[in-house]
Coordinates of C-alpha atoms in Angstrom, one line a residue:
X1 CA 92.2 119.1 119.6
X2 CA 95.5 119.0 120.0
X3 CA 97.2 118.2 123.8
X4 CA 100.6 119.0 124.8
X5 CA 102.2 116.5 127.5
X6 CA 105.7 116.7 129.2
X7 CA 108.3 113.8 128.2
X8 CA 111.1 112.4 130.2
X9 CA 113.4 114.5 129.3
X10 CA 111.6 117.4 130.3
X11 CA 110.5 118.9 127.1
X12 CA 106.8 119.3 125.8
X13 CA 105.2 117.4 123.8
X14 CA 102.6 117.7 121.0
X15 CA 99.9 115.0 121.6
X16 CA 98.4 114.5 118.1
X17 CA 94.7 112.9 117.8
X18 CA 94.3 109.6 116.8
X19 CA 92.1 110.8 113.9
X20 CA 94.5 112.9 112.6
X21 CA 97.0 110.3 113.1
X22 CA 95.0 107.7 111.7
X23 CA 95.3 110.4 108.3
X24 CA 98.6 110.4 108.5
X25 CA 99.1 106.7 108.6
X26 CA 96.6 106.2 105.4
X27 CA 98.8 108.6 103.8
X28 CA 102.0 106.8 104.6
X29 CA 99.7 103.5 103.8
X30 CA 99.1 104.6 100.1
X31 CA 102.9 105.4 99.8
X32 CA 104.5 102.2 100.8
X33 CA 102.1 100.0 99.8
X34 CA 102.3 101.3 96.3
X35 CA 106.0 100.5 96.6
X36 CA 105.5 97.1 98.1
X37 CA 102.3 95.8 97.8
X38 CA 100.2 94.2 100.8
X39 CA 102.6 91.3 101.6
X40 CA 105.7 93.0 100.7
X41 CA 105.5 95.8 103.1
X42 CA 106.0 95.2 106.7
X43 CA 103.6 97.6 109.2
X44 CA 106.8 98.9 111.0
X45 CA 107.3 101.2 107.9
X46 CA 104.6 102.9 107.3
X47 CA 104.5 103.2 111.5
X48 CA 108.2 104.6 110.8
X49 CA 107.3 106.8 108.2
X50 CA 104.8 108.9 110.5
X51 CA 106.8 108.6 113.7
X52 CA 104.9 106.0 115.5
X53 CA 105.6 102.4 116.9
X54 CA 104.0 99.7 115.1
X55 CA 101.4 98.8 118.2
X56 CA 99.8 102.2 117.8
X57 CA 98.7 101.9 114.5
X58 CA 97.4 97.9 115.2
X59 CA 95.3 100.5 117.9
X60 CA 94.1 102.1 115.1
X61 CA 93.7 99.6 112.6
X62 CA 93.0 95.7 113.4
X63 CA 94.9 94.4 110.5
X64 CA 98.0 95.3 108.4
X65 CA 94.6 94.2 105.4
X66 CA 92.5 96.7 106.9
X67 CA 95.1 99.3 106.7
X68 CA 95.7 98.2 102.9
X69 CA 91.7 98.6 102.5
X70 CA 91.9 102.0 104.2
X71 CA 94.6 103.3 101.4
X72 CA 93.1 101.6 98.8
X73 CA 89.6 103.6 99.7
X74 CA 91.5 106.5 99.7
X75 CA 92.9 106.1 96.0
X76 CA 89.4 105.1 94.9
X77 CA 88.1 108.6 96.7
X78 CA 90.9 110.5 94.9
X79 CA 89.7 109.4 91.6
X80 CA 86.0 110.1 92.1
X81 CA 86.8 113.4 92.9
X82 CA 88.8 113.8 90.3
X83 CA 86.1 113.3 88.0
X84 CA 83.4 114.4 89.9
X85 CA 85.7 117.9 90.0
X86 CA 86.2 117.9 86.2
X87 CA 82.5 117.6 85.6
X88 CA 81.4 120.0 87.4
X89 CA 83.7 122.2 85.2
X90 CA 82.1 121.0 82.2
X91 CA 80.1 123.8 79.8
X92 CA 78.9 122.1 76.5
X93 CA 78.0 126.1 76.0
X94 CA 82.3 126.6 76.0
X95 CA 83.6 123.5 75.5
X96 CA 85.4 123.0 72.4
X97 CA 83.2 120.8 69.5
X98 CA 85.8 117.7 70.5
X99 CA 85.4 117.6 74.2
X100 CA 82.8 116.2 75.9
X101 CA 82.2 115.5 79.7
X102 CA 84.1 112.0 79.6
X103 CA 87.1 113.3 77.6
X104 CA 87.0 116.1 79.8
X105 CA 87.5 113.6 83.2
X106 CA 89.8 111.5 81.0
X107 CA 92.5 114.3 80.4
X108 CA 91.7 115.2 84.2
X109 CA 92.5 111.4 84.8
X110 CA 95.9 111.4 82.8
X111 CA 96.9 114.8 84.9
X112 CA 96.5 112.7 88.4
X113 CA 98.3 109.4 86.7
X114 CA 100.9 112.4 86.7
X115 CA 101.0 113.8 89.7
X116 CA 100.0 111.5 92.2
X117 CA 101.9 108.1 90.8
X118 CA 101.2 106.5 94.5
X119 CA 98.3 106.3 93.6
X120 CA 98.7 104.7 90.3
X121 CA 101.1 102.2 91.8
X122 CA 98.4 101.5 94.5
X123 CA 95.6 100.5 92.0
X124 CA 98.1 97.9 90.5
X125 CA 98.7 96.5 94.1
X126 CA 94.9 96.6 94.9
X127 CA 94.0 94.5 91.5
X128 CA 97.3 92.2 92.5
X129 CA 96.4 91.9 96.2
X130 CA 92.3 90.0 94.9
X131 CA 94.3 87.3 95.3
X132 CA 92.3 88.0 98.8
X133 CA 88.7 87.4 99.0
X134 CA 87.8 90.6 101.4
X135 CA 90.4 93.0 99.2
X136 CA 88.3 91.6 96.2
X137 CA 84.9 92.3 97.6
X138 CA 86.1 95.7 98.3
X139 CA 88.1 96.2 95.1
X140 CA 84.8 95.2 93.4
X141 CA 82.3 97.4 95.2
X142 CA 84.7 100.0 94.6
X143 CA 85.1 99.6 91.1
X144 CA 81.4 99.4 90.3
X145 CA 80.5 102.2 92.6
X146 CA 83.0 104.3 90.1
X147 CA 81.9 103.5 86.9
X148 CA 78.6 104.0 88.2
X149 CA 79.6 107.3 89.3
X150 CA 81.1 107.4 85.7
X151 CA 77.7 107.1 84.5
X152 CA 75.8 109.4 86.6
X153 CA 78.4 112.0 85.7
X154 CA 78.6 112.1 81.9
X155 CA 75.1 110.2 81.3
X156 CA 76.5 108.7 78.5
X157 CA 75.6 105.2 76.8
X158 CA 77.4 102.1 78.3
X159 CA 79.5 101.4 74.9
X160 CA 81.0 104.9 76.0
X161 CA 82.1 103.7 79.7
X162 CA 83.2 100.6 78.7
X163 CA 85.5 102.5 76.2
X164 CA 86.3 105.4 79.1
X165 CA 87.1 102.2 81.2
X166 CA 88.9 100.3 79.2
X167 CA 91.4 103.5 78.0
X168 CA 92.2 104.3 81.9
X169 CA 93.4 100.9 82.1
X170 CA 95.5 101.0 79.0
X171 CA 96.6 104.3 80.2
X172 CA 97.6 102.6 83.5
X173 CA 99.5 100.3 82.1
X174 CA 101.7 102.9 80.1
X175 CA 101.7 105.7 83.5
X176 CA 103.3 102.5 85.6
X177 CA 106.0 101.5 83.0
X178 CA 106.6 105.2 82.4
X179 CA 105.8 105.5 78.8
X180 CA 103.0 107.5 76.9
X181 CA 102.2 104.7 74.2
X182 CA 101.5 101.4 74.1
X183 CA 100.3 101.1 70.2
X184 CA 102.2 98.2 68.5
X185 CA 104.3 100.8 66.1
X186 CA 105.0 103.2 68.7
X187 CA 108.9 104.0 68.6
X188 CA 109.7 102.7 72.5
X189 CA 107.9 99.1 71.5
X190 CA 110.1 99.3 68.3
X191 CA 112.9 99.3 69.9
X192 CA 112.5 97.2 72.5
X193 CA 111.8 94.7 69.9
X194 CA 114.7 95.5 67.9
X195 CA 116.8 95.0 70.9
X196 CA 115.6 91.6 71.7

């Protein structure tokens, strides 16, 4: 519920509640730590950003890690419903003879490496940031909990996650330096080579 107070200048106010708040910040969270990872990004920004001061959100969150942990739970939810979304979709009845349930969440993966690059960014920072034991934990559990998620979803054989697995990160790689390829003949690695 939203509260309406008076401010010193006389004008009302729009109290907004500390869980909704709290949404707001993760939001801002994903965005600037995408940008500059856990120890490149000072607190005051993201506070900034949703048009708090940099105490309220240590109210809301103990730590400038726990804050990181909160965005990087949120990319790891994004993901699992982005899969979980495309196979419920899936009809092996209408589905053409080439797609199955993990190419299905693979091209849904490739269509939120495109619209929601945050988040991309944020995974990078996450894997960079295990440097720190309780981000690794967390990275970890999260990770597993996904490709078991994986699993449960398309019940396919683990040779066929690995492979899902390891083609996200390959198409990670390619989504953060902004290219579509990262074969050894493609034409942006030619000439890159030629060049230097």
């Amino acid at each position: 519920m939203t509260t309406t107070s008076i401010n010193a200048t006389g004008a009302h106010r729009q109290r907004v509640p500390a869980a909704q708040r709290r949404d707001a910040l993760i939001d801002a969270a994903v965005h600037e730590f995408a940008i500059g990872g856990l120890h490149g990004t000072p607190v005051d920004r993201i506070a900034r950003r949703v048009g708090v001061a940099q105490p309220y959100v240590f109210s809301l969150f103990a730590s400038k890690r726990e804050l990181f942990l909160a965005a990087v739970e949120r990319a790891f939810e994004l993901v699992t419903d982005t899969f979980t979304a495309a196979a419920a979709g899936f009809d092996p009845a209408t589905a053409p003879a080439d797609i199955d349930v993990l190419a299905l969440m693979g091209l849904s993966y490739i269509e939120l490496l495109h619209s929601h690059r945050d988040y991309l960014l944020l995974q990078h920072q996450a894997y960079a940031a295990c440097a720190d034991e309780d981000i690794r934990d967390r990275v970890r559990t999260r990770y597993a909990q996904l490709v078991a998620h994986v699993e449960q979803l398309s019940a396919a054989d683990p040779e066929l996650v690995d492979e899902f697995f390891r083609h996200g990160m390959w198409l990670n790689v390619a989504a953060a330096m902004g290219v579509e390829d990262l074969s050894a003949g493609c034409a942006w690695l030619r000439a890159e080579q030629r060049e230097s």
